[in-house]
Amino acid sequence: MKNLKMEWVLIFFVLMCYSCRQESALQKTPELTGSWKLVSIVESDKNISVKNSENPEKVAGMIFREKGELEAMTPANYITGYYETGQQNTIQIAGGGTQRSDTPWGEVFVNALPAIDHYELKANELTLYYHNSNKLVFTRVLNL
Protein backbone atom coordinates (compact mmCIF):
# COMPACT_ATOMS: atom_id res chain seq x y z
CA MET A 1 0.00 0.00 0.00
CA LYS A 2 2.88 2.35 0.87
CA ASN A 3 4.52 1.70 -2.50
CA LEU A 4 1.28 2.50 -4.33
CA LYS A 5 1.00 5.87 -2.53
CA MET A 6 4.63 6.67 -3.34
CA GLU A 7 4.06 5.85 -7.01
CA TRP A 8 1.08 8.19 -7.15
CA VAL A 9 3.04 10.95 -5.44
CA LEU A 10 5.90 10.45 -7.89
CA ILE A 11 3.54 10.49 -10.90
CA PHE A 12 1.84 13.63 -9.59
CA PHE A 13 5.21 15.34 -9.05
CA VAL A 14 6.42 14.49 -12.57
CA LEU A 15 3.18 15.74 -14.12
CA MET A 16 3.38 19.00 -12.16
CA CYS A 17 6.97 19.60 -13.27
CA TYR A 18 6.11 18.86 -16.89
CA SER A 19 3.08 21.19 -16.90
CA CYS A 20 5.07 24.02 -15.30
CA ARG A 21 7.79 23.67 -17.92
CA GLN A 22 5.22 23.88 -20.75
CA GLU A 23 3.57 26.94 -19.26
CA SER A 24 6.83 28.87 -18.94
CA ALA A 25 7.75 28.00 -22.54
CA LEU A 26 4.39 29.31 -23.77
CA GLN A 27 4.78 32.55 -21.85
CA LYS A 28 8.08 33.27 -23.62
CA THR A 29 6.57 32.80 -27.09
CA PRO A 30 5.95 36.19 -28.71
CA GLU A 31 2.37 36.87 -29.79
CA LEU A 32 1.12 38.24 -33.07
CA THR A 33 -1.63 40.28 -31.41
CA GLY A 34 -0.90 43.95 -30.89
CA SER A 35 0.22 47.00 -32.85
CA TRP A 36 2.95 46.84 -35.49
CA LYS A 37 4.56 49.78 -37.33
CA LEU A 38 5.77 49.19 -40.90
CA VAL A 39 9.52 49.86 -41.10
CA SER A 40 10.54 48.39 -44.47
CA ILE A 41 9.39 46.65 -47.62
CA VAL A 42 11.72 44.31 -49.49
CA GLU A 43 10.85 43.20 -53.02
CA SER A 44 13.21 41.28 -55.29
CA ASP A 45 16.08 41.96 -52.87
CA LYS A 46 15.43 45.71 -53.25
CA ASN A 47 14.56 47.71 -50.13
CA ILE A 48 11.67 50.14 -50.72
CA SER A 49 11.94 53.21 -48.52
CA VAL A 50 9.10 53.59 -46.03
CA LYS A 51 8.75 57.13 -44.78
CA ASN A 52 6.42 57.20 -41.81
CA SER A 53 5.19 60.64 -40.92
CA GLU A 54 5.83 62.19 -37.52
CA ASN A 55 2.05 62.69 -37.32
CA PRO A 56 0.68 59.64 -35.41
CA GLU A 57 -2.42 59.63 -37.62
CA LYS A 58 -0.25 59.09 -40.71
CA VAL A 59 1.78 56.07 -39.54
CA ALA A 60 1.61 52.88 -41.62
CA GLY A 61 1.08 49.64 -39.77
CA MET A 62 -1.20 46.88 -38.61
CA ILE A 63 -3.12 45.99 -35.49
CA PHE A 64 -3.81 42.29 -34.93
CA ARG A 65 -6.69 41.72 -32.53
CA GLU A 66 -7.23 38.56 -30.46
CA LYS A 67 -10.28 37.21 -32.28
CA GLY A 68 -8.72 37.22 -35.74
CA GLU A 69 -9.65 40.81 -36.55
CA LEU A 70 -7.15 43.26 -37.97
CA GLU A 71 -6.71 46.86 -38.98
CA ALA A 72 -4.13 48.13 -41.45
CA MET A 73 -3.35 51.71 -42.27
CA THR A 74 -1.15 53.78 -44.57
CA PRO A 75 -0.92 57.56 -44.73
CA ALA A 76 -3.95 57.59 -47.08
CA ASN A 77 -5.85 54.31 -46.58
CA TYR A 78 -7.54 52.39 -43.78
CA ILE A 79 -8.34 48.68 -44.06
CA THR A 80 -10.27 46.36 -41.76
CA GLY A 81 -10.42 42.63 -42.08
CA TYR A 82 -9.56 39.26 -40.67
CA TYR A 83 -6.54 37.04 -40.35
CA GLU A 84 -6.11 33.36 -39.70
CA THR A 85 -2.89 31.60 -38.75
CA GLY A 86 -2.02 27.96 -39.27
CA GLN A 87 0.76 25.47 -38.83
CA GLN A 88 4.32 26.37 -39.79
CA ASN A 89 3.57 30.11 -39.44
CA THR A 90 1.12 30.27 -42.33
CA ILE A 91 -1.28 33.21 -42.39
CA GLN A 92 -4.15 34.42 -44.53
CA ILE A 93 -5.39 38.00 -44.54
CA ALA A 94 -8.66 39.26 -46.01
CA GLY A 95 -10.43 42.59 -45.83
CA GLY A 96 -11.22 45.84 -47.50
CA GLY A 97 -11.27 49.55 -46.91
CA THR A 98 -10.64 52.90 -48.47
CA GLN A 99 -9.06 53.06 -51.92
CA ARG A 100 -7.46 56.47 -52.18
CA SER A 101 -4.25 57.34 -53.97
CA ASP A 102 -1.33 56.61 -51.72
CA THR A 103 2.42 56.93 -51.63
CA PRO A 104 4.20 54.41 -53.91
CA TRP A 105 5.23 52.34 -50.87
CA GLY A 106 1.72 52.65 -49.41
CA GLU A 107 0.28 51.11 -52.56
CA VAL A 108 2.81 48.26 -52.39
CA PHE A 109 1.80 47.65 -48.76
CA VAL A 110 -1.95 47.62 -49.49
CA ASN A 111 -1.55 45.40 -52.57
CA ALA A 112 0.68 42.94 -50.68
CA LEU A 113 -1.84 42.22 -47.90
CA PRO A 114 -4.00 39.65 -49.73
CA ALA A 115 -0.88 37.87 -51.05
CA ILE A 116 0.70 37.33 -47.61
CA ASP A 117 1.06 33.62 -46.92
CA HIS A 118 3.47 33.18 -44.00
CA TYR A 119 5.16 35.12 -41.25
CA GLU A 120 8.17 35.15 -38.97
CA LEU A 121 7.79 36.51 -35.46
CA LYS A 122 10.52 37.56 -33.08
CA ALA A 123 10.07 39.48 -29.83
CA ASN A 124 9.69 42.94 -31.37
CA GLU A 125 9.87 42.21 -35.10
CA LEU A 126 7.22 40.78 -37.42
CA THR A 127 7.98 39.85 -41.02
CA LEU A 128 5.10 39.07 -43.37
CA TYR A 129 6.09 37.25 -46.58
CA TYR A 130 4.31 37.42 -49.94
CA HIS A 131 5.11 36.30 -53.49
CA ASN A 132 7.89 33.97 -52.29
CA SER A 133 10.61 36.14 -50.73
CA ASN A 134 9.06 39.63 -50.78
CA LYS A 135 8.42 40.91 -47.29
CA LEU A 136 6.88 43.58 -45.11
CA VAL A 137 8.87 44.20 -41.93
CA PHE A 138 7.25 45.66 -38.81
CA THR A 139 8.37 46.62 -35.34
CA ARG A 140 6.12 46.27 -32.29
CA VAL A 141 4.72 49.52 -30.89
CA LEU A 142 2.41 50.25 -27.98
CA ASN A 143 -0.32 51.94 -30.04
CA LEU A 144 -0.91 53.00 -33.62
PDB file of C-alpha atoms in Angstrom:
ATOM      1  CA  MET A   1       0.000   0.000   0.000  1.00  0.00           C
ATOM      2  CA  LYS A   2       2.881   2.350   0.870  1.00  0.00           C
ATOM      3  CA  ASN A   3       4.519   1.696  -2.504  1.00  0.00           C
ATOM      4  CA  LEU A   4       1.284   2.500  -4.325  1.00  0.00           C
ATOM      5  CA  LYS A   5       0.999   5.867  -2.531  1.00  0.00           C
ATOM      6  CA  MET A   6       4.628   6.672  -3.341  1.00  0.00           C
ATOM      7  CA  GLU A   7       4.059   5.847  -7.011  1.00  0.00           C
ATOM      8  CA  TRP A   8       1.076   8.188  -7.145  1.00  0.00           C
ATOM      9  CA  VAL A   9       3.038  10.950  -5.440  1.00  0.00           C
ATOM     10  CA  LEU A  10       5.901  10.449  -7.890  1.00  0.00           C
ATOM     11  CA  ILE A  11       3.543  10.494 -10.902  1.00  0.00           C
ATOM     12  CA  PHE A  12       1.838  13.631  -9.589  1.00  0.00           C
ATOM     13  CA  PHE A  13       5.207  15.340  -9.054  1.00  0.00           C
ATOM     14  CA  VAL A  14       6.417  14.492 -12.574  1.00  0.00           C
ATOM     15  CA  LEU A  15       3.183  15.744 -14.118  1.00  0.00           C
ATOM     16  CA  MET A  16       3.378  18.998 -12.161  1.00  0.00           C
ATOM     17  CA  CYS A  17       6.973  19.595 -13.265  1.00  0.00           C
ATOM     18  CA  TYR A  18       6.110  18.863 -16.889  1.00  0.00           C
ATOM     19  CA  SER A  19       3.075  21.189 -16.903  1.00  0.00           C
ATOM     20  CA  CYS A  20       5.070  24.019 -15.295  1.00  0.00           C
ATOM     21  CA  ARG A  21       7.789  23.670 -17.917  1.00  0.00           C
ATOM     22  CA  GLN A  22       5.224  23.878 -20.754  1.00  0.00           C
ATOM     23  CA  GLU A  23       3.566  26.943 -19.257  1.00  0.00           C
ATOM     24  CA  SER A  24       6.825  28.870 -18.938  1.00  0.00           C
ATOM     25  CA  ALA A  25       7.748  27.997 -22.539  1.00  0.00           C
ATOM     26  CA  LEU A  26       4.395  29.310 -23.768  1.00  0.00           C
ATOM     27  CA  GLN A  27       4.776  32.550 -21.853  1.00  0.00           C
ATOM     28  CA  LYS A  28       8.079  33.266 -23.617  1.00  0.00           C
ATOM     29  CA  THR A  29       6.570  32.798 -27.094  1.00  0.00           C
ATOM     30  CA  PRO A  30       5.946  36.191 -28.710  1.00  0.00           C
ATOM     31  CA  GLU A  31       2.371  36.870 -29.785  1.00  0.00           C
ATOM     32  CA  LEU A  32       1.116  38.243 -33.069  1.00  0.00           C
ATOM     33  CA  THR A  33      -1.631  40.284 -31.411  1.00  0.00           C
ATOM     34  CA  GLY A  34      -0.895  43.952 -30.889  1.00  0.00           C
ATOM     35  CA  SER A  35       0.223  47.001 -32.850  1.00  0.00           C
ATOM     36  CA  TRP A  36       2.952  46.845 -35.488  1.00  0.00           C
ATOM     37  CA  LYS A  37       4.558  49.782 -37.325  1.00  0.00           C
ATOM     38  CA  LEU A  38       5.774  49.188 -40.899  1.00  0.00           C
ATOM     39  CA  VAL A  39       9.517  49.861 -41.103  1.00  0.00           C
ATOM     40  CA  SER A  40      10.543  48.388 -44.469  1.00  0.00           C
ATOM     41  CA  ILE A  41       9.387  46.652 -47.619  1.00  0.00           C
ATOM     42  CA  VAL A  42      11.725  44.313 -49.488  1.00  0.00           C
ATOM     43  CA  GLU A  43      10.847  43.205 -53.019  1.00  0.00           C
ATOM     44  CA  SER A  44      13.210  41.280 -55.295  1.00  0.00           C
ATOM     45  CA  ASP A  45      16.084  41.957 -52.867  1.00  0.00           C
ATOM     46  CA  LYS A  46      15.426  45.712 -53.251  1.00  0.00           C
ATOM     47  CA  ASN A  47      14.561  47.710 -50.129  1.00  0.00           C
ATOM     48  CA  ILE A  48      11.669  50.136 -50.725  1.00  0.00           C
ATOM     49  CA  SER A  49      11.937  53.208 -48.522  1.00  0.00           C
ATOM     50  CA  VAL A  50       9.097  53.593 -46.033  1.00  0.00           C
ATOM     51  CA  LYS A  51       8.746  57.132 -44.783  1.00  0.00           C
ATOM     52  CA  ASN A  52       6.419  57.196 -41.810  1.00  0.00           C
ATOM     53  CA  SER A  53       5.191  60.637 -40.915  1.00  0.00           C
ATOM     54  CA  GLU A  54       5.832  62.189 -37.522  1.00  0.00           C
ATOM     55  CA  ASN A  55       2.053  62.687 -37.324  1.00  0.00           C
ATOM     56  CA  PRO A  56       0.681  59.638 -35.410  1.00  0.00           C
ATOM     57  CA  GLU A  57      -2.421  59.627 -37.616  1.00  0.00           C
ATOM     58  CA  LYS A  58      -0.248  59.087 -40.706  1.00  0.00           C
ATOM     59  CA  VAL A  59       1.781  56.067 -39.539  1.00  0.00           C
ATOM     60  CA  ALA A  60       1.613  52.878 -41.624  1.00  0.00           C
ATOM     61  CA  GLY A  61       1.085  49.642 -39.768  1.00  0.00           C
ATOM     62  CA  MET A  62      -1.197  46.877 -38.608  1.00  0.00           C
ATOM     63  CA  ILE A  63      -3.124  45.991 -35.490  1.00  0.00           C
ATOM     64  CA  PHE A  64      -3.805  42.288 -34.929  1.00  0.00           C
ATOM     65  CA  ARG A  65      -6.693  41.720 -32.526  1.00  0.00           C
ATOM     66  CA  GLU A  66      -7.227  38.565 -30.456  1.00  0.00           C
ATOM     67  CA  LYS A  67     -10.281  37.215 -32.279  1.00  0.00           C
ATOM     68  CA  GLY A  68      -8.720  37.219 -35.735  1.00  0.00           C
ATOM     69  CA  GLU A  69      -9.653  40.808 -36.546  1.00  0.00           C
ATOM     70  CA  LEU A  70      -7.145  43.262 -37.974  1.00  0.00           C
ATOM     71  CA  GLU A  71      -6.714  46.865 -38.983  1.00  0.00           C
ATOM     72  CA  ALA A  72      -4.128  48.129 -41.448  1.00  0.00           C
ATOM     73  CA  MET A  73      -3.346  51.706 -42.274  1.00  0.00           C
ATOM     74  CA  THR A  74      -1.151  53.780 -44.574  1.00  0.00           C
ATOM     75  CA  PRO A  75      -0.922  57.563 -44.730  1.00  0.00           C
ATOM     76  CA  ALA A  76      -3.948  57.585 -47.084  1.00  0.00           C
ATOM     77  CA  ASN A  77      -5.846  54.306 -46.577  1.00  0.00           C
ATOM     78  CA  TYR A  78      -7.537  52.394 -43.779  1.00  0.00           C
ATOM     79  CA  ILE A  79      -8.341  48.683 -44.061  1.00  0.00           C
ATOM     80  CA  THR A  80     -10.267  46.363 -41.760  1.00  0.00           C
ATOM     81  CA  GLY A  81     -10.420  42.630 -42.080  1.00  0.00           C
ATOM     82  CA  TYR A  82      -9.560  39.257 -40.668  1.00  0.00           C
ATOM     83  CA  TYR A  83      -6.541  37.042 -40.350  1.00  0.00           C
ATOM     84  CA  GLU A  84      -6.111  33.360 -39.695  1.00  0.00           C
ATOM     85  CA  THR A  85      -2.891  31.604 -38.751  1.00  0.00           C
ATOM     86  CA  GLY A  86      -2.021  27.960 -39.266  1.00  0.00           C
ATOM     87  CA  GLN A  87       0.764  25.470 -38.830  1.00  0.00           C
ATOM     88  CA  GLN A  88       4.323  26.375 -39.787  1.00  0.00           C
ATOM     89  CA  ASN A  89       3.569  30.111 -39.438  1.00  0.00           C
ATOM     90  CA  THR A  90       1.123  30.275 -42.325  1.00  0.00           C
ATOM     91  CA  ILE A  91      -1.276  33.206 -42.387  1.00  0.00           C
ATOM     92  CA  GLN A  92      -4.154  34.415 -44.530  1.00  0.00           C
ATOM     93  CA  ILE A  93      -5.390  37.997 -44.542  1.00  0.00           C
ATOM     94  CA  ALA A  94      -8.662  39.256 -46.009  1.00  0.00           C
ATOM     95  CA  GLY A  95     -10.426  42.586 -45.830  1.00  0.00           C
ATOM     96  CA  GLY A  96     -11.216  45.839 -47.500  1.00  0.00           C
ATOM     97  CA  GLY A  97     -11.274  49.554 -46.907  1.00  0.00           C
ATOM     98  CA  THR A  98     -10.636  52.902 -48.472  1.00  0.00           C
ATOM     99  CA  GLN A  99      -9.060  53.063 -51.918  1.00  0.00           C
ATOM    100  CA  ARG A 100      -7.459  56.467 -52.176  1.00  0.00           C
ATOM    101  CA  SER A 101      -4.250  57.342 -53.968  1.00  0.00           C
ATOM    102  CA  ASP A 102      -1.334  56.607 -51.722  1.00  0.00           C
ATOM    103  CA  THR A 103       2.423  56.927 -51.635  1.00  0.00           C
ATOM    104  CA  PRO A 104       4.204  54.412 -53.909  1.00  0.00           C
ATOM    105  CA  TRP A 105       5.233  52.344 -50.875  1.00  0.00           C
ATOM    106  CA  GLY A 106       1.717  52.652 -49.406  1.00  0.00           C
ATOM    107  CA  GLU A 107       0.282  51.111 -52.565  1.00  0.00           C
ATOM    108  CA  VAL A 108       2.814  48.256 -52.387  1.00  0.00           C
ATOM    109  CA  PHE A 109       1.799  47.653 -48.756  1.00  0.00           C
ATOM    110  CA  VAL A 110      -1.953  47.619 -49.494  1.00  0.00           C
ATOM    111  CA  ASN A 111      -1.549  45.401 -52.571  1.00  0.00           C
ATOM    112  CA  ALA A 112       0.679  42.937 -50.683  1.00  0.00           C
ATOM    113  CA  LEU A 113      -1.844  42.225 -47.897  1.00  0.00           C
ATOM    114  CA  PRO A 114      -4.004  39.653 -49.734  1.00  0.00           C
ATOM    115  CA  ALA A 115      -0.876  37.869 -51.052  1.00  0.00           C
ATOM    116  CA  ILE A 116       0.702  37.334 -47.614  1.00  0.00           C
ATOM    117  CA  ASP A 117       1.059  33.621 -46.916  1.00  0.00           C
ATOM    118  CA  HIS A 118       3.471  33.178 -44.004  1.00  0.00           C
ATOM    119  CA  TYR A 119       5.162  35.122 -41.246  1.00  0.00           C
ATOM    120  CA  GLU A 120       8.174  35.149 -38.970  1.00  0.00           C
ATOM    121  CA  LEU A 121       7.789  36.513 -35.457  1.00  0.00           C
ATOM    122  CA  LYS A 122      10.519  37.564 -33.084  1.00  0.00           C
ATOM    123  CA  ALA A 123      10.066  39.483 -29.827  1.00  0.00           C
ATOM    124  CA  ASN A 124       9.686  42.945 -31.365  1.00  0.00           C
ATOM    125  CA  GLU A 125       9.868  42.213 -35.098  1.00  0.00           C
ATOM    126  CA  LEU A 126       7.220  40.776 -37.416  1.00  0.00           C
ATOM    127  CA  THR A 127       7.982  39.853 -41.024  1.00  0.00           C
ATOM    128  CA  LEU A 128       5.098  39.072 -43.373  1.00  0.00           C
ATOM    129  CA  TYR A 129       6.093  37.247 -46.584  1.00  0.00           C
ATOM    130  CA  TYR A 130       4.305  37.422 -49.937  1.00  0.00           C
ATOM    131  CA  HIS A 131       5.113  36.300 -53.489  1.00  0.00           C
ATOM    132  CA  ASN A 132       7.885  33.968 -52.286  1.00  0.00           C
ATOM    133  CA  SER A 133      10.609  36.140 -50.729  1.00  0.00           C
ATOM    134  CA  ASN A 134       9.056  39.628 -50.783  1.00  0.00           C
ATOM    135  CA  LYS A 135       8.416  40.915 -47.292  1.00  0.00           C
ATOM    136  CA  LEU A 136       6.878  43.582 -45.111  1.00  0.00           C
ATOM    137  CA  VAL A 137       8.871  44.198 -41.929  1.00  0.00           C
ATOM    138  CA  PHE A 138       7.251  45.656 -38.815  1.00  0.00           C
ATOM    139  CA  THR A 139       8.371  46.619 -35.345  1.00  0.00           C
ATOM    140  CA  ARG A 140       6.122  46.269 -32.288  1.00  0.00           C
ATOM    141  CA  VAL A 141       4.724  49.524 -30.887  1.00  0.00           C
ATOM    142  CA  LEU A 142       2.415  50.248 -27.976  1.00  0.00           C
ATOM    143  CA  ASN A 143      -0.320  51.944 -30.035  1.00  0.00           C
ATOM    144  CA  LEU A 144      -0.909  53.003 -33.616  1.00  0.00           C
TER     145      LEU A 144
END
